[in-house]
Amino acid sequence: MSAFVSVLLVLLAAPPDSTDIGLVPEGWTMDWECLVSATGNGVWAGNHPVIDSTDVDAALSLMAESPEVDFLVTGALMSDTADTFIFRRARAVVKWPGTPWIGTGLYLHDRQPFIPGLSEPLVEWGWVDIDSLQGYGFASGGILGFNGEYIIQQAGADTLTQLNIHSPWMGFAGFSYSRVHYHSAESPLDDNIVLNALSIRSDFRYFKPWVLIAGADGEKDRWAVAGEIRDFTHFNTDLGEIEVVPAVAFAGKEFSAPGDAFVPDQRLLKLGAYLRSVRYIASAGIIGMLDLGSDSLSGVSAIAAMVSESSIIWNIEFDAYADGDYRAMFGAGTANSFSSAGIRIEMLEDSTRLTGMASCIPREDVSAELTISSDVDGSLDPECGLDISTVLGPVSGLIGIHWEQGRDVTFTINLRGLIR
């Protein structure tokens, strides 16, 4: 902990720009930043708090960049490393002079795989532990605006390859293609994951079809297709313009991906309507879903929000499914520049919870929020929380106190900041 305090004091004492311009070669930019986070957790013992766990993480990054070179290295000081710096992340990219898209790079604990979907991602961040990744990659492009990259990485004994190709907007359409291949050394047959994804976005003036096609190499039941038609139909009402968005999401029986975009054997039809109000401070949306394979995804989902003339903020959310699951939320509140107050009612199947919230800002760099909630179905199960936060230059602090029935009062103290 003493080393962390010393580093923090040195960084806070550093001038805003400690880089000597005379030491930096022409055409280069050099910079540094330190991301600091220190947390203490504890409980109330009698009438005083007792800290039972701490966590300290200070990550110092050094960066150097020119038109041909991009270099980054990050070291970290953590409470579980005996107050010694450890290596965390590095990147070194070299570009062909005069061509920003042709180059090669080395990556260590960098470049996680990610593939977006139309709403939920096909491959989500964090699917592979970034601390296990190391490898190299190639990038090229510039011809007619196309660009792409190919990355080969090791994740322990496993191998991960990524291919990404992006087209420019061609006046009426554009596309992106991604391929992720994860080969497990221990179980090559069961864990050999291959996923291809082609995303096409287009604009035909009166409607905009967006299509996502995904699948594995040559495997019959490992495929998926999703599509939406945006800007298709508009209705003008007194409240504003209503846009109707038809959508489909189908997947094969054996489809799998490390994201939430599809479920195996999915056959889902959607029809959404969204309100765009220009005369009122209001918005709303409703989606009807029909699952052709089962009732698990058939249902309706709605959301609406409005600010009244008396400055009351109203929020409504509702989800109901054909298999009996449902959720509803109603909230109302008011706020000004220095304080706010509100109430929220949440219903989730067999429970209903009532929550009251209040906050105040006694000065521009200090805020406090109090929440009290209880189950109104008879069990009560009250919960209370008080959070006080403050900002001092690049550093922010938080003190949180929380209590639930049947549990000890817990508290959290957090200090974090980005110093550069």
GROMACS .gro file of C-alpha atoms in nm:
model
  420
    1MET     CA    1   0.000   0.000   0.000
    2SER     CA    2   0.288   0.239   0.076
    3ALA     CA    3   0.422   0.208  -0.279
    4PHE     CA    4   0.078   0.290  -0.416
    5VAL     CA    5   0.052   0.602  -0.202
    6SER     CA    6   0.396   0.714  -0.317
    7VAL     CA    7   0.310   0.667  -0.683
    8LEU     CA    8  -0.020   0.852  -0.639
    9LEU     CA    9   0.148   1.147  -0.470
   10VAL     CA   10   0.413   1.169  -0.742
   11LEU     CA   11   0.151   1.165  -1.018
   12LEU     CA   12  -0.066   1.424  -0.847
   13ALA     CA   13   0.237   1.648  -0.803
   14ALA     CA   14   0.339   1.621  -1.170
   15PRO     CA   15   0.278   1.932  -1.383
   16PRO     CA   16  -0.002   1.915  -1.643
   17ASP     CA   17   0.252   1.875  -1.925
   18SER     CA   18   0.579   1.727  -1.811
   19THR     CA   19   0.696   1.631  -2.160
   20ASP     CA   20   0.991   1.833  -2.281
   21ILE     CA   21   0.909   1.922  -2.642
   22GLY     CA   22   1.278   1.942  -2.723
   23LEU     CA   23   1.325   1.572  -2.641
   24VAL     CA   24   1.048   1.452  -2.875
   25PRO     CA   25   1.154   1.386  -3.236
   26GLU     CA   26   0.975   1.583  -3.506
   27GLY     CA   27   0.653   1.414  -3.615
   28TRP     CA   28   0.621   1.214  -3.292
   29THR     CA   29   0.382   1.256  -3.002
   30MET     CA   30   0.455   1.104  -2.663
   31ASP     CA   31   0.221   1.083  -2.367
   32TRP     CA   32   0.148   0.897  -2.046
   33GLU     CA   33  -0.153   0.834  -1.826
   34CYS     CA   34  -0.222   0.656  -1.499
   35LEU     CA   35  -0.554   0.492  -1.419
   36VAL     CA   36  -0.588   0.454  -1.043
   37SER     CA   37  -0.846   0.257  -0.846
   38ALA     CA   38  -0.835   0.186  -0.472
   39THR     CA   39  -1.125   0.017  -0.293
   40GLY     CA   40  -1.189  -0.079   0.068
   41ASN     CA   41  -1.482  -0.295   0.181
   42GLY     CA   42  -1.598  -0.363   0.535
   43VAL     CA   43  -1.879  -0.403   0.786
   44TRP     CA   44  -2.002  -0.221   1.093
   45ALA     CA   45  -1.881  -0.388   1.415
   46GLY     CA   46  -2.069  -0.239   1.706
   47ASN     CA   47  -2.065   0.135   1.650
   48HIS     CA   48  -1.763   0.169   1.422
   49PRO     CA   49  -1.664   0.050   1.075
   50VAL     CA   50  -1.406  -0.225   1.020
   51ILE     CA   51  -1.232  -0.272   0.684
   52ASP     CA   52  -1.197  -0.641   0.599
   53SER     CA   53  -1.070  -0.626   0.238
   54THR     CA   54  -0.882  -0.383   0.015
   55ASP     CA   55  -0.798  -0.372  -0.352
   56VAL     CA   56  -0.550  -0.136  -0.518
   57ASP     CA   57  -0.479  -0.112  -0.890
   58ALA     CA   58  -0.268   0.161  -1.053
   59ALA     CA   59  -0.201   0.115  -1.425
   60LEU     CA   60   0.063   0.338  -1.583
   61SER     CA   61   0.061   0.359  -1.964
   62LEU     CA   62   0.332   0.508  -2.186
   63MET     CA   63   0.243   0.595  -2.547
   64ALA     CA   64   0.445   0.704  -2.848
   65GLU     CA   65   0.303   0.766  -3.194
   66SER     CA   66   0.415   0.886  -3.534
   67PRO     CA   67   0.260   0.853  -3.882
   68GLU     CA   68   0.439   0.515  -3.915
   69VAL     CA   69   0.457   0.380  -3.558
   70ASP     CA   70   0.205   0.327  -3.277
   71PHE     CA   71   0.354   0.205  -2.949
   72LEU     CA   72   0.189   0.143  -2.609
   73VAL     CA   73   0.305  -0.031  -2.293
   74THR     CA   74   0.117  -0.058  -1.963
   75GLY     CA   75   0.248  -0.165  -1.625
   76ALA     CA   76   0.040  -0.208  -1.312
   77LEU     CA   77   0.081  -0.194  -0.937
   78MET     CA   78  -0.173  -0.406  -0.751
   79SER     CA   79  -0.222  -0.485  -0.383
   80ASP     CA   80  -0.167  -0.859  -0.443
   81THR     CA   81   0.174  -0.820  -0.613
   82ALA     CA   82   0.375  -0.722  -0.304
   83ASP     CA   83   0.383  -0.357  -0.415
   84THR     CA   84   0.586  -0.431  -0.730
   85PHE     CA   85   0.507  -0.330  -1.085
   86ILE     CA   86   0.391  -0.604  -1.321
   87PHE     CA   87   0.351  -0.599  -1.697
   88ARG     CA   88  -0.011  -0.573  -1.815
   89ARG     CA   89  -0.041  -0.478  -2.182
   90ALA     CA   90   0.167  -0.385  -2.487
   91ARG     CA   91   0.111  -0.298  -2.851
   92ALA     CA   92   0.359  -0.214  -3.128
   93VAL     CA   93   0.223  -0.133  -3.475
   94VAL     CA   94   0.433  -0.033  -3.777
   95LYS     CA   95   0.266   0.120  -4.084
   96TRP     CA   96   0.395   0.149  -4.438
   97PRO     CA   97   0.501   0.512  -4.491
   98GLY     CA   98   0.230   0.713  -4.664
   99THR     CA   99  -0.032   0.435  -4.646
  100PRO     CA  100  -0.230   0.442  -4.319
  101TRP     CA  101  -0.393   0.100  -4.377
  102ILE     CA  102  -0.091  -0.119  -4.456
  103GLY     CA  103   0.104  -0.239  -4.157
  104THR     CA  104   0.181  -0.510  -3.906
  105GLY     CA  105   0.168  -0.526  -3.530
  106LEU     CA  106   0.257  -0.724  -3.221
  107TYR     CA  107  -0.005  -0.754  -2.946
  108LEU     CA  108   0.036  -0.872  -2.588
  109HIS     CA  109  -0.274  -0.885  -2.370
  110ASP     CA  110  -0.448  -0.675  -2.637
  111ARG     CA  111  -0.713  -0.702  -2.912
  112GLN     CA  112  -1.003  -0.903  -2.772
  113PRO     CA  113  -1.242  -1.052  -3.030
  114PHE     CA  114  -1.577  -0.875  -3.076
  115ILE     CA  115  -1.849  -0.914  -3.342
  116PRO     CA  116  -2.154  -0.683  -3.321
  117GLY     CA  117  -2.505  -0.793  -3.408
  118LEU     CA  118  -2.812  -0.592  -3.501
  119SER     CA  119  -2.885  -0.549  -3.131
  120GLU     CA  120  -2.709  -0.803  -2.905
  121PRO     CA  121  -2.350  -0.896  -3.000
  122LEU     CA  122  -2.257  -1.224  -3.167
  123VAL     CA  123  -1.924  -1.227  -2.983
  124GLU     CA  124  -1.914  -1.026  -2.662
  125TRP     CA  125  -1.616  -0.855  -2.501
  126GLY     CA  126  -1.452  -1.075  -2.239
  127TRP     CA  127  -1.527  -1.406  -2.411
  128VAL     CA  128  -1.152  -1.479  -2.403
  129ASP     CA  129  -0.947  -1.361  -2.105
  130ILE     CA  130  -0.741  -1.071  -2.238
  131ASP     CA  131  -0.456  -1.150  -1.996
  132SER     CA  132  -0.395  -1.477  -2.185
  133LEU     CA  133  -0.376  -1.326  -2.536
  134GLN     CA  134  -0.053  -1.270  -2.724
  135GLY     CA  135   0.015  -1.267  -3.097
  136TYR     CA  136   0.059  -1.061  -3.410
  137GLY     CA  137  -0.151  -0.919  -3.690
  138PHE     CA  138  -0.151  -0.765  -4.035
  139ALA     CA  139  -0.363  -0.479  -4.170
  140SER     CA  140  -0.418  -0.355  -4.524
  141GLY     CA  141  -0.660  -0.140  -4.716
  142GLY     CA  142  -0.705   0.195  -4.878
  143ILE     CA  143  -0.814   0.049  -5.213
  144LEU     CA  144  -1.156   0.201  -5.289
  145GLY     CA  145  -1.195   0.262  -4.916
  146PHE     CA  146  -1.182  -0.105  -4.809
  147ASN     CA  147  -0.973  -0.210  -4.510
  148GLY     CA  148  -0.909  -0.533  -4.324
  149GLU     CA  149  -0.697  -0.705  -4.064
  150TYR     CA  150  -0.587  -1.058  -3.978
  151ILE     CA  151  -0.474  -1.143  -3.625
  152ILE     CA  152  -0.320  -1.466  -3.493
  153GLN     CA  153  -0.305  -1.504  -3.115
  154GLN     CA  154  -0.231  -1.764  -2.849
  155ALA     CA  155  -0.455  -1.800  -2.545
  156GLY     CA  156  -0.246  -2.030  -2.333
  157ALA     CA  157  -0.221  -2.352  -2.536
  158ASP     CA  158  -0.522  -2.255  -2.750
  159THR     CA  159  -0.515  -2.063  -3.079
  160LEU     CA  160  -0.738  -1.771  -3.175
  161THR     CA  161  -0.749  -1.614  -3.522
  162GLN     CA  162  -0.952  -1.309  -3.624
  163LEU     CA  163  -1.029  -1.172  -3.970
  164ASN     CA  164  -1.215  -0.842  -4.013
  165ILE     CA  165  -1.298  -0.672  -4.344
  166HIS     CA  166  -1.492  -0.345  -4.372
  167SER     CA  167  -1.618  -0.175  -4.684
  168PRO     CA  168  -1.682   0.197  -4.728
  169TRP     CA  169  -2.032   0.333  -4.772
  170MET     CA  170  -2.099   0.274  -5.140
  171GLY     CA  171  -2.392   0.512  -5.180
  172PHE     CA  172  -2.661   0.251  -5.119
  173ALA     CA  173  -2.493  -0.020  -4.908
  174GLY     CA  174  -2.192  -0.119  -4.702
  175PHE     CA  175  -2.082  -0.443  -4.540
  176SER     CA  176  -1.856  -0.588  -4.273
  177TYR     CA  177  -1.725  -0.944  -4.259
  178SER     CA  178  -1.575  -1.104  -3.948
  179ARG     CA  179  -1.439  -1.451  -3.885
  180VAL     CA  180  -1.332  -1.590  -3.549
  181HIS     CA  181  -1.166  -1.930  -3.517
  182TYR     CA  182  -1.093  -2.062  -3.167
  183HIS     CA  183  -0.905  -2.392  -3.156
  184SER     CA  184  -0.878  -2.564  -2.818
  185ALA     CA  185  -0.568  -2.776  -2.771
  186GLU     CA  186  -0.735  -2.994  -2.507
  187SER     CA  187  -1.067  -3.071  -2.682
  188PRO     CA  188  -1.021  -3.003  -3.054
  189LEU     CA  189  -1.351  -3.165  -3.154
  190ASP     CA  190  -1.582  -3.017  -2.891
  191ASP     CA  191  -1.431  -2.670  -2.854
  192ASN     CA  192  -1.317  -2.593  -3.209
  193ILE     CA  193  -1.533  -2.282  -3.256
  194VAL     CA  194  -1.559  -2.125  -3.600
  195LEU     CA  195  -1.792  -1.832  -3.655
  196ASN     CA  196  -1.839  -1.630  -3.974
  197ALA     CA  197  -2.053  -1.316  -3.973
  198LEU     CA  198  -2.155  -1.093  -4.263
  199SER     CA  199  -2.335  -0.768  -4.180
  200ILE     CA  200  -2.499  -0.571  -4.462
  201ARG     CA  201  -2.649  -0.225  -4.413
  202SER     CA  202  -2.828  -0.056  -4.701
  203ASP     CA  203  -3.032   0.251  -4.779
  204PHE     CA  204  -3.288   0.249  -5.062
  205ARG     CA  205  -3.427   0.594  -4.977
  206TYR     CA  206  -3.773   0.476  -4.867
  207PHE     CA  207  -3.650   0.191  -4.645
  208LYS     CA  208  -3.321   0.066  -4.499
  209PRO     CA  209  -3.272  -0.313  -4.483
  210TRP     CA  210  -3.008  -0.433  -4.234
  211VAL     CA  211  -2.911  -0.802  -4.254
  212LEU     CA  212  -2.680  -1.021  -4.045
  213ILE     CA  213  -2.580  -1.369  -4.165
  214ALA     CA  214  -2.372  -1.597  -3.941
  215GLY     CA  215  -2.262  -1.956  -3.945
  216ALA     CA  216  -1.986  -2.216  -3.917
  217ASP     CA  217  -1.789  -2.370  -4.200
  218GLY     CA  218  -1.992  -2.636  -4.383
  219GLU     CA  219  -2.205  -2.735  -4.083
  220LYS     CA  220  -2.571  -2.775  -4.174
  221ASP     CA  221  -2.743  -2.665  -3.852
  222ARG     CA  222  -2.495  -2.399  -3.737
  223TRP     CA  223  -2.634  -2.091  -3.910
  224ALA     CA  224  -2.828  -1.779  -3.817
  225VAL     CA  225  -2.999  -1.492  -4.000
  226ALA     CA  226  -3.133  -1.166  -3.860
  227GLY     CA  227  -3.286  -0.875  -4.047
  228GLU     CA  228  -3.456  -0.541  -3.986
  229ILE     CA  229  -3.623  -0.290  -4.216
  230ARG     CA  230  -3.569   0.059  -4.080
  231ASP     CA  231  -3.733   0.383  -4.199
  232PHE     CA  232  -3.995   0.162  -4.366
  233THR     CA  233  -4.329   0.307  -4.257
  234HIS     CA  234  -4.400   0.635  -4.080
  235PHE     CA  235  -4.720   0.767  -3.931
  236ASN     CA  236  -4.759   1.130  -3.832
  237THR     CA  237  -4.968   1.185  -3.520
  238ASP     CA  238  -5.029   1.474  -3.281
  239LEU     CA  239  -4.761   1.328  -3.050
  240GLY     CA  240  -4.500   1.292  -3.324
  241GLU     CA  241  -4.375   1.054  -3.590
  242ILE     CA  242  -4.415   0.678  -3.544
  243GLU     CA  243  -4.171   0.444  -3.720
  244VAL     CA  244  -4.260   0.078  -3.778
  245VAL     CA  245  -3.970  -0.171  -3.788
  246PRO     CA  246  -4.032  -0.532  -3.901
  247ALA     CA  247  -3.761  -0.782  -3.801
  248VAL     CA  248  -3.677  -1.153  -3.810
  249ALA     CA  249  -3.421  -1.369  -3.624
  250PHE     CA  250  -3.376  -1.735  -3.725
  251ALA     CA  251  -3.107  -1.983  -3.613
  252GLY     CA  252  -3.024  -2.347  -3.677
  253LYS     CA  253  -3.063  -2.623  -3.419
  254GLU     CA  254  -2.689  -2.643  -3.347
  255PHE     CA  255  -2.604  -2.274  -3.369
  256SER     CA  256  -2.376  -2.145  -3.094
  257ALA     CA  257  -2.190  -1.819  -3.040
  258PRO     CA  258  -2.035  -1.652  -2.733
  259GLY     CA  259  -2.298  -1.378  -2.739
  260ASP     CA  260  -2.672  -1.326  -2.686
  261ALA     CA  261  -2.780  -1.245  -3.042
  262PHE     CA  262  -2.941  -1.588  -3.107
  263VAL     CA  263  -3.053  -1.905  -2.930
  264PRO     CA  264  -3.044  -2.250  -3.100
  265ASP     CA  265  -3.344  -2.333  -3.321
  266GLN     CA  266  -3.478  -1.977  -3.294
  267ARG     CA  267  -3.768  -1.876  -3.521
  268LEU     CA  268  -3.862  -1.526  -3.414
  269LEU     CA  269  -4.069  -1.261  -3.589
  270LYS     CA  270  -4.076  -0.906  -3.453
  271LEU     CA  271  -4.273  -0.591  -3.522
  272GLY     CA  272  -4.170  -0.274  -3.346
  273ALA     CA  273  -4.316   0.076  -3.335
  274TYR     CA  274  -4.121   0.377  -3.207
  275LEU     CA  275  -4.240   0.729  -3.132
  276ARG     CA  276  -4.022   1.026  -3.223
  277SER     CA  277  -4.174   1.335  -3.074
  278VAL     CA  278  -4.064   1.681  -3.184
  279ARG     CA  279  -4.337   1.880  -3.005
  280TYR     CA  280  -4.317   1.710  -2.664
  281ILE     CA  281  -4.044   1.574  -2.438
  282ALA     CA  282  -4.163   1.217  -2.479
  283SER     CA  283  -4.054   0.889  -2.631
  284ALA     CA  284  -4.204   0.542  -2.653
  285GLY     CA  285  -4.155   0.206  -2.816
  286ILE     CA  286  -4.335  -0.127  -2.836
  287ILE     CA  287  -4.221  -0.459  -2.981
  288GLY     CA  288  -4.440  -0.761  -3.051
  289MET     CA  289  -4.260  -1.096  -3.078
  290LEU     CA  290  -4.387  -1.425  -3.224
  291ASP     CA  291  -4.179  -1.738  -3.164
  292LEU     CA  292  -4.270  -1.991  -3.432
  293GLY     CA  293  -4.084  -2.271  -3.252
  294SER     CA  294  -4.213  -2.232  -2.893
  295ASP     CA  295  -4.378  -1.983  -2.659
  296SER     CA  296  -4.060  -1.892  -2.470
  297LEU     CA  297  -3.993  -1.577  -2.674
  298SER     CA  298  -4.347  -1.488  -2.784
  299GLY     CA  299  -4.472  -1.176  -2.613
  300VAL     CA  300  -4.471  -0.801  -2.602
  301SER     CA  301  -4.225  -0.544  -2.468
  302ALA     CA  302  -4.299  -0.173  -2.420
  303ILE     CA  303  -4.122   0.132  -2.281
  304ALA     CA  304  -4.227   0.495  -2.251
  305ALA     CA  305  -4.089   0.812  -2.092
  306MET     CA  306  -4.221   1.166  -2.066
  307VAL     CA  307  -4.152   1.497  -1.891
  308SER     CA  308  -4.474   1.678  -1.800
  309GLU     CA  309  -4.534   2.053  -1.797
  310SER     CA  310  -4.493   2.044  -1.418
  311SER     CA  311  -4.144   1.889  -1.461
  312ILE     CA  312  -4.250   1.541  -1.345
  313ILE     CA  313  -4.052   1.263  -1.516
  314TRP     CA  314  -4.260   0.951  -1.593
  315ASN     CA  315  -4.117   0.613  -1.692
  316ILE     CA  316  -4.299   0.290  -1.781
  317GLU     CA  317  -4.155  -0.048  -1.881
  318PHE     CA  318  -4.348  -0.369  -1.946
  319ASP     CA  319  -4.251  -0.718  -2.066
  320ALA     CA  320  -4.489  -1.013  -2.092
  321TYR     CA  321  -4.436  -1.353  -2.252
  322ALA     CA  322  -4.670  -1.629  -2.361
  323ASP     CA  323  -4.519  -1.878  -2.115
  324GLY     CA  324  -4.636  -1.663  -1.821
  325ASP     CA  325  -4.322  -1.465  -1.737
  326TYR     CA  326  -4.373  -1.093  -1.699
  327ARG     CA  327  -4.207  -0.780  -1.564
  328ALA     CA  328  -4.342  -0.429  -1.515
  329MET     CA  329  -4.193  -0.105  -1.385
  330PHE     CA  330  -4.349   0.231  -1.316
  331GLY     CA  331  -4.152   0.532  -1.200
  332ALA     CA  332  -4.206   0.900  -1.138
  333GLY     CA  333  -3.979   1.174  -1.012
  334THR     CA  334  -3.886   1.536  -1.019
  335ALA     CA  335  -3.553   1.716  -1.023
  336ASN     CA  336  -3.390   2.056  -1.035
  337SER     CA  337  -3.030   2.172  -1.046
  338PHE     CA  338  -2.958   2.078  -0.683
  339SER     CA  339  -3.187   1.790  -0.581
  340SER     CA  340  -3.417   1.516  -0.704
  341ALA     CA  341  -3.673   1.272  -0.564
  342GLY     CA  342  -3.867   0.984  -0.709
  343ILE     CA  343  -4.046   0.657  -0.660
  344ARG     CA  344  -4.036   0.330  -0.854
  345ILE     CA  345  -4.260   0.022  -0.846
  346GLU     CA  346  -4.130  -0.303  -0.995
  347MET     CA  347  -4.335  -0.618  -1.045
  348LEU     CA  348  -4.155  -0.940  -1.133
  349GLU     CA  349  -4.386  -1.241  -1.147
  350ASP     CA  350  -4.470  -1.311  -0.779
  351SER     CA  351  -4.301  -1.010  -0.616
  352THR     CA  352  -4.363  -0.636  -0.609
  353ARG     CA  353  -4.098  -0.397  -0.486
  354LEU     CA  354  -4.137  -0.029  -0.399
  355THR     CA  355  -3.830   0.197  -0.406
  356GLY     CA  356  -3.793   0.557  -0.302
  357MET     CA  357  -3.497   0.768  -0.410
  358ALA     CA  358  -3.369   1.112  -0.314
  359SER     CA  359  -3.049   1.294  -0.401
  360CYS     CA  360  -2.892   1.632  -0.343
  361ILE     CA  361  -2.593   1.830  -0.465
  362PRO     CA  362  -2.488   2.066  -0.183
  363ARG     CA  363  -2.202   2.191  -0.401
  364GLU     CA  364  -2.101   2.124  -0.759
  365ASP     CA  365  -1.830   1.870  -0.670
  366VAL     CA  366  -2.029   1.672  -0.408
  367SER     CA  367  -2.345   1.463  -0.448
  368ALA     CA  368  -2.539   1.223  -0.226
  369GLU     CA  369  -2.809   0.968  -0.307
  370LEU     CA  370  -3.037   0.778  -0.069
  371THR     CA  371  -3.247   0.476  -0.171
  372ILE     CA  372  -3.496   0.281   0.040
  373SER     CA  373  -3.687  -0.017  -0.096
  374SER     CA  374  -3.918  -0.286   0.033
  375ASP     CA  375  -4.125  -0.580  -0.089
  376VAL     CA  376  -4.491  -0.477  -0.060
  377ASP     CA  377  -4.628  -0.833  -0.086
  378GLY     CA  378  -4.592  -0.891   0.288
  379SER     CA  379  -4.233  -1.009   0.336
  380LEU     CA  380  -4.101  -0.650   0.336
  381ASP     CA  381  -3.728  -0.741   0.302
  382PRO     CA  382  -3.621  -0.376   0.333
  383GLU     CA  383  -3.300  -0.249   0.176
  384CYS     CA  384  -3.130   0.087   0.228
  385GLY     CA  385  -2.837   0.253   0.061
  386LEU     CA  386  -2.653   0.583   0.093
  387ASP     CA  387  -2.386   0.685  -0.160
  388ILE     CA  388  -2.180   1.003  -0.132
  389SER     CA  389  -1.941   1.098  -0.412
  390THR     CA  390  -1.701   1.383  -0.473
  391VAL     CA  391  -1.460   1.499  -0.742
  392LEU     CA  392  -1.121   1.662  -0.684
  393GLY     CA  393  -0.952   1.742  -1.012
  394PRO     CA  394  -0.889   1.416  -1.201
  395VAL     CA  395  -0.970   1.201  -0.894
  396SER     CA  396  -1.318   1.096  -0.779
  397GLY     CA  397  -1.417   0.935  -0.451
  398LEU     CA  398  -1.719   0.736  -0.335
  399ILE     CA  399  -1.844   0.627   0.007
  400GLY     CA  400  -2.131   0.378   0.002
  401ILE     CA  401  -2.327   0.233   0.296
  402HIS     CA  402  -2.576  -0.049   0.233
  403TRP     CA  403  -2.802  -0.261   0.449
  404GLU     CA  404  -3.038  -0.552   0.385
  405GLN     CA  405  -3.262  -0.723   0.639
  406GLY     CA  406  -3.084  -1.016   0.800
  407ARG     CA  407  -2.737  -0.897   0.693
  408ASP     CA  408  -2.469  -0.677   0.840
  409VAL     CA  409  -2.436  -0.314   0.740
  410THR     CA  410  -2.164  -0.299   0.474
  411PHE     CA  411  -1.970  -0.006   0.340
  412THR     CA  412  -1.743   0.066   0.044
  413ILE     CA  413  -1.480   0.335   0.000
  414ASN     CA  414  -1.349   0.388  -0.353
  415LEU     CA  415  -1.092   0.629  -0.495
  416ARG     CA  416  -1.026   0.641  -0.868
  417GLY     CA  417  -0.893   0.874  -1.128
  418LEU     CA  418  -0.730   0.915  -1.467
  419ILE     CA  419  -0.416   1.120  -1.426
  420ARG     CA  420  -0.240   1.235  -1.741
   0.00000   0.00000   0.00000
